[in-house]
Amino acid sequence: MSGNFLRSTLPLLACLLLFTQCDVIRYLTTEPDGTTATTRNGGKTSSGSSPRTRTTTTTRPTTTTPSNTGKSTKVSDREARLRQDIVVYAKEQLGTKYKYAGRSPRTGFDCSGFTHYVMDNFDVDLSPSSRAQENQGKKIKISEAKSGDLIFFRRSKNGAVFHVAMVVSNDRDGLKVIHSTSRGVVIDNISVSKYWSPKISTARDVL
């Protein structure tokens, strides 16, 4: 009798097992819009439509190639500030009297004594002689002379250097210098000076 009972219940157990397996296939998915849909039988939703496909986008971090631009800019900025400071300090000596071979505000300045004094304040080793100063640093074009550069003068093309001045500015308004003359320490626009303009000889960058 027990054998007959088992044989009669086997089909029922098989159907029950199949139903359970099918029910296990059913699961919940969350849609991108926040709603929940039940999927089963190959991924179809309860409404018969296919589930939405999620796309994941991977963004690679942006890398920057190192360059020397920042370093060169810092150097240029530092030099520009130095040149500005030199001119500001030189202007503090405006009105100081002229003194042959003078090298200080107390005694007065001659032309090369003035440039020597100003540069010495910024630890630039510059000779007190204008002829020696012309051989220091590097030669540059007059048109490229910047604040703090030196301008040298000759009475003739082959004559000796007899005067030196420091550039204040060099732009469309002309080449302006600060120097010690018979009038003392003054600023002149030598581009338009009938006396100084013909005597402009060379320019040097001593920084």
mmCIF file of C-alpha atoms in Angstrom:
data_model
loop_
_atom_site.group_PDB
_atom_site.id
_atom_site.type_symbol
_atom_site.label_atom_id
_atom_site.label_comp_id
_atom_site.label_asym_id
_atom_site.label_seq_id
_atom_site.Cartn_x
_atom_site.Cartn_y
_atom_site.Cartn_z
ATOM 1 C CA MET A 1 0.000 0.000 0.000
ATOM 2 C CA SER A 2 2.821 2.341 0.826
ATOM 3 C CA GLY A 3 4.356 1.624 -2.563
ATOM 4 C CA ASN A 4 1.158 2.552 -4.318
ATOM 5 C CA PHE A 5 1.003 5.788 -2.294
ATOM 6 C CA LEU A 6 4.519 6.806 -3.338
ATOM 7 C CA ARG A 7 3.777 6.077 -6.991
ATOM 8 C CA SER A 8 0.643 8.172 -6.837
ATOM 9 C CA THR A 9 2.359 11.139 -5.198
ATOM 10 C CA LEU A 10 5.452 11.274 -7.462
ATOM 11 C CA PRO A 11 3.747 13.271 -10.259
ATOM 12 C CA LEU A 12 2.495 15.759 -7.671
ATOM 13 C CA LEU A 13 5.979 16.170 -6.180
ATOM 14 C CA ALA A 14 7.492 16.679 -9.643
ATOM 15 C CA CYS A 15 5.029 19.469 -10.449
ATOM 16 C CA LEU A 16 5.648 21.095 -7.096
ATOM 17 C CA LEU A 17 9.426 21.033 -7.657
ATOM 18 C CA LEU A 18 9.074 22.520 -11.163
ATOM 19 C CA PHE A 19 6.881 25.335 -9.847
ATOM 20 C CA THR A 20 9.423 26.115 -7.117
ATOM 21 C CA GLN A 21 12.307 26.255 -9.628
ATOM 22 C CA CYS A 22 10.351 28.581 -11.878
ATOM 23 C CA ASP A 23 9.543 30.805 -8.936
ATOM 24 C CA VAL A 24 13.212 30.961 -7.987
ATOM 25 C CA ILE A 25 13.953 32.455 -11.419
ATOM 26 C CA ARG A 26 11.760 35.405 -10.500
ATOM 27 C CA TYR A 27 13.743 38.265 -8.941
ATOM 28 C CA LEU A 28 13.547 41.995 -8.422
ATOM 29 C CA THR A 29 15.483 44.651 -10.330
ATOM 30 C CA THR A 30 15.616 48.355 -9.654
ATOM 31 C CA GLU A 31 15.192 50.593 -12.665
ATOM 32 C CA PRO A 32 17.346 53.739 -13.138
ATOM 33 C CA ASP A 33 14.291 55.890 -12.353
ATOM 34 C CA GLY A 34 13.959 54.280 -8.918
ATOM 35 C CA THR A 35 10.991 51.928 -9.677
ATOM 36 C CA THR A 36 11.121 48.190 -9.053
ATOM 37 C CA ALA A 37 10.181 45.623 -11.715
ATOM 38 C CA THR A 38 9.836 41.848 -11.434
ATOM 39 C CA THR A 39 11.746 39.907 -14.103
ATOM 40 C CA ARG A 40 11.500 36.261 -15.051
ATOM 41 C CA ASN A 41 11.812 33.907 -17.994
ATOM 42 C CA GLY A 42 14.797 35.296 -19.868
ATOM 43 C CA GLY A 43 14.738 38.776 -18.414
ATOM 44 C CA LYS A 44 11.203 39.893 -19.417
ATOM 45 C CA THR A 45 9.421 42.190 -16.989
ATOM 46 C CA SER A 46 5.986 41.509 -15.647
ATOM 47 C CA SER A 47 4.654 43.916 -18.290
ATOM 48 C CA GLY A 48 6.366 41.939 -21.038
ATOM 49 C CA SER A 49 9.024 44.514 -21.900
ATOM 50 C CA SER A 50 12.774 43.991 -21.741
ATOM 51 C CA PRO A 51 14.635 45.437 -18.715
ATOM 52 C CA ARG A 52 16.618 48.616 -19.241
ATOM 53 C CA THR A 53 20.339 48.277 -19.867
ATOM 54 C CA ARG A 54 22.619 50.149 -17.491
ATOM 55 C CA THR A 55 25.693 51.719 -19.097
ATOM 56 C CA THR A 56 28.705 52.498 -16.951
ATOM 57 C CA THR A 57 31.124 55.167 -18.256
ATOM 58 C CA THR A 58 34.661 55.210 -16.917
ATOM 59 C CA THR A 59 36.385 58.598 -17.028
ATOM 60 C CA ARG A 60 40.157 58.524 -17.037
ATOM 61 C CA PRO A 61 41.874 61.134 -14.885
ATOM 62 C CA THR A 62 43.387 64.018 -16.804
ATOM 63 C CA THR A 63 47.152 64.241 -16.548
ATOM 64 C CA THR A 64 49.269 67.321 -17.100
ATOM 65 C CA THR A 65 52.683 67.128 -18.689
ATOM 66 C CA PRO A 66 55.244 69.020 -16.596
ATOM 67 C CA SER A 67 56.983 71.921 -18.302
ATOM 68 C CA ASN A 68 59.572 74.572 -17.534
ATOM 69 C CA THR A 69 57.159 77.430 -18.235
ATOM 70 C CA GLY A 70 56.405 78.045 -14.581
ATOM 71 C CA LYS A 71 60.065 78.049 -13.641
ATOM 72 C CA SER A 72 61.087 80.467 -16.395
ATOM 73 C CA THR A 73 58.206 82.755 -15.504
ATOM 74 C CA LYS A 74 59.322 82.886 -11.891
ATOM 75 C CA VAL A 75 62.864 83.761 -12.948
ATOM 76 C CA SER A 76 61.591 86.527 -15.238
ATOM 77 C CA ASP A 77 59.350 87.912 -12.500
ATOM 78 C CA ARG A 78 62.213 87.907 -10.012
ATOM 79 C CA GLU A 79 64.514 89.724 -12.445
ATOM 80 C CA ALA A 80 61.819 92.280 -13.270
ATOM 81 C CA ARG A 81 61.351 93.034 -9.572
ATOM 82 C CA LEU A 82 65.103 93.377 -9.105
ATOM 83 C CA ARG A 83 65.374 95.849 -11.981
ATOM 84 C CA GLN A 84 62.472 97.847 -10.608
ATOM 85 C CA ASP A 85 64.025 97.922 -7.137
ATOM 86 C CA ILE A 86 67.353 99.103 -8.571
ATOM 87 C CA VAL A 87 65.702 102.030 -10.363
ATOM 88 C CA VAL A 88 63.682 102.957 -7.267
ATOM 89 C CA TYR A 89 66.852 103.006 -5.180
ATOM 90 C CA ALA A 90 68.697 105.040 -7.817
ATOM 91 C CA LYS A 91 65.898 107.621 -7.800
ATOM 92 C CA GLU A 92 66.380 108.065 -4.068
ATOM 93 C CA GLN A 93 69.700 109.723 -4.944
ATOM 94 C CA LEU A 94 68.115 112.364 -7.206
ATOM 95 C CA GLY A 95 69.537 115.794 -6.450
ATOM 96 C CA THR A 96 72.780 114.500 -4.943
ATOM 97 C CA LYS A 97 75.582 116.818 -6.010
ATOM 98 C CA TYR A 98 78.303 115.956 -8.520
ATOM 99 C CA LYS A 99 81.743 115.155 -7.139
ATOM 100 C CA TYR A 100 84.670 113.946 -9.217
ATOM 101 C CA ALA A 101 85.611 110.421 -8.055
ATOM 102 C CA GLY A 102 82.741 110.605 -5.540
ATOM 103 C CA ARG A 103 81.118 107.330 -4.534
ATOM 104 C CA SER A 104 78.591 108.173 -1.813
ATOM 105 C CA PRO A 105 75.594 110.460 -1.202
ATOM 106 C CA ARG A 106 77.548 112.183 1.565
ATOM 107 C CA THR A 107 80.424 113.303 -0.653
ATOM 108 C CA GLY A 108 78.587 113.322 -3.977
ATOM 109 C CA PHE A 109 78.953 111.140 -7.096
ATOM 110 C CA ASP A 110 80.654 111.161 -10.415
ATOM 111 C CA CYS A 111 78.944 109.146 -13.160
ATOM 112 C CA SER A 112 80.588 105.756 -12.547
ATOM 113 C CA GLY A 113 80.691 106.290 -8.788
ATOM 114 C CA PHE A 114 76.906 106.640 -8.885
ATOM 115 C CA THR A 115 76.266 103.421 -10.840
ATOM 116 C CA HIS A 116 78.817 101.611 -8.662
ATOM 117 C CA TYR A 117 77.069 102.799 -5.492
ATOM 118 C CA VAL A 118 73.594 101.770 -6.646
ATOM 119 C CA MET A 119 74.638 98.315 -7.863
ATOM 120 C CA ASP A 120 76.694 97.670 -4.745
ATOM 121 C CA ASN A 121 73.503 97.981 -2.707
ATOM 122 C CA PHE A 122 72.192 94.937 -4.604
ATOM 123 C CA ASP A 123 75.432 92.947 -4.294
ATOM 124 C CA VAL A 124 76.360 93.493 -7.943
ATOM 125 C CA ASP A 125 80.152 93.709 -8.212
ATOM 126 C CA LEU A 126 80.716 96.713 -10.455
ATOM 127 C CA SER A 127 83.954 98.627 -10.961
ATOM 128 C CA PRO A 128 83.923 102.355 -10.015
ATOM 129 C CA SER A 129 85.490 103.160 -13.412
ATOM 130 C CA SER A 130 83.232 103.811 -16.415
ATOM 131 C CA ARG A 131 85.778 102.334 -18.827
ATOM 132 C CA ALA A 132 86.008 99.165 -16.750
ATOM 133 C CA GLN A 133 82.224 98.971 -16.387
ATOM 134 C CA GLU A 134 81.892 98.875 -20.172
ATOM 135 C CA ASN A 135 83.700 95.525 -20.160
ATOM 136 C CA GLN A 136 81.501 93.962 -17.486
ATOM 137 C CA GLY A 137 78.331 91.963 -18.022
ATOM 138 C CA LYS A 138 77.188 91.374 -21.589
ATOM 139 C CA LYS A 139 76.780 93.732 -24.501
ATOM 140 C CA ILE A 140 73.200 94.312 -25.642
ATOM 141 C CA LYS A 141 71.482 96.380 -28.309
ATOM 142 C CA ILE A 142 70.492 99.905 -27.321
ATOM 143 C CA SER A 143 66.933 99.099 -28.421
ATOM 144 C CA GLU A 144 66.845 96.123 -26.026
ATOM 145 C CA ALA A 145 68.178 97.966 -22.979
ATOM 146 C CA LYS A 146 65.966 97.538 -19.900
ATOM 147 C CA SER A 147 65.664 99.210 -16.525
ATOM 148 C CA GLY A 148 68.929 98.794 -14.617
ATOM 149 C CA ASP A 149 71.099 98.319 -17.717
ATOM 150 C CA LEU A 150 73.976 100.713 -18.368
ATOM 151 C CA ILE A 151 74.454 103.090 -21.302
ATOM 152 C CA PHE A 152 77.957 104.298 -22.246
ATOM 153 C CA PHE A 153 78.898 107.450 -24.140
ATOM 154 C CA ARG A 154 81.767 108.499 -26.416
ATOM 155 C CA ARG A 155 82.513 111.862 -27.960
ATOM 156 C CA SER A 156 83.557 110.132 -31.181
ATOM 157 C CA LYS A 157 83.177 106.666 -32.675
ATOM 158 C CA ASN A 158 86.707 105.597 -31.784
ATOM 159 C CA GLY A 159 87.030 107.727 -28.679
ATOM 160 C CA ALA A 160 87.241 106.481 -25.114
ATOM 161 C CA VAL A 161 84.191 106.094 -22.877
ATOM 162 C CA PHE A 162 83.734 109.292 -20.889
ATOM 163 C CA HIS A 163 80.312 108.789 -19.263
ATOM 164 C CA VAL A 164 77.907 106.099 -18.024
ATOM 165 C CA ALA A 165 74.221 106.261 -17.143
ATOM 166 C CA MET A 166 71.593 103.814 -15.852
ATOM 167 C CA VAL A 167 68.429 103.032 -17.815
ATOM 168 C CA VAL A 168 65.168 104.041 -16.139
ATOM 169 C CA SER A 169 62.884 103.128 -19.044
ATOM 170 C CA ASN A 170 63.138 102.382 -22.746
ATOM 171 C CA ASP A 171 59.869 102.644 -24.652
ATOM 172 C CA ARG A 172 58.056 104.701 -27.279
ATOM 173 C CA ASP A 173 58.537 107.788 -25.122
ATOM 174 C CA GLY A 174 62.294 107.439 -25.507
ATOM 175 C CA LEU A 175 65.337 106.153 -23.648
ATOM 176 C CA LYS A 176 65.354 107.673 -20.179
ATOM 177 C CA VAL A 177 68.370 107.359 -17.896
ATOM 178 C CA ILE A 178 69.382 108.432 -14.425
ATOM 179 C CA HIS A 179 72.974 109.623 -14.062
ATOM 180 C CA SER A 180 75.294 111.929 -12.199
ATOM 181 C CA THR A 181 76.142 115.015 -14.274
ATOM 182 C CA SER A 182 77.417 118.511 -13.601
ATOM 183 C CA ARG A 183 73.833 119.208 -12.480
ATOM 184 C CA GLY A 184 74.003 116.380 -9.954
ATOM 185 C CA VAL A 185 71.935 113.180 -10.145
ATOM 186 C CA VAL A 186 69.152 113.759 -12.685
ATOM 187 C CA ILE A 187 66.893 111.888 -15.118
ATOM 188 C CA ASP A 188 67.226 112.707 -18.823
ATOM 189 C CA ASN A 189 65.525 111.490 -21.976
ATOM 190 C CA ILE A 190 68.691 110.983 -23.978
ATOM 191 C CA SER A 191 66.773 110.042 -27.134
ATOM 192 C CA VAL A 192 65.784 113.675 -27.628
ATOM 193 C CA SER A 193 68.804 115.314 -26.023
ATOM 194 C CA LYS A 194 70.918 117.223 -28.529
ATOM 195 C CA TYR A 195 73.927 116.770 -26.271
ATOM 196 C CA TRP A 196 73.594 113.122 -25.211
ATOM 197 C CA SER A 197 71.892 111.464 -28.177
ATOM 198 C CA PRO A 198 74.843 111.734 -30.644
ATOM 199 C CA LYS A 199 77.203 110.362 -28.016
ATOM 200 C CA ILE A 200 75.304 107.146 -27.186
ATOM 201 C CA SER A 201 77.742 104.299 -27.816
ATOM 202 C CA THR A 202 76.974 100.931 -26.205
ATOM 203 C CA ALA A 203 74.723 99.230 -23.660
ATOM 204 C CA ARG A 204 75.595 96.539 -21.115
ATOM 205 C CA ASP A 205 73.537 94.216 -18.952
ATOM 206 C CA VAL A 206 75.516 93.740 -15.725
ATOM 207 C CA LEU A 207 72.852 91.837 -13.750
#
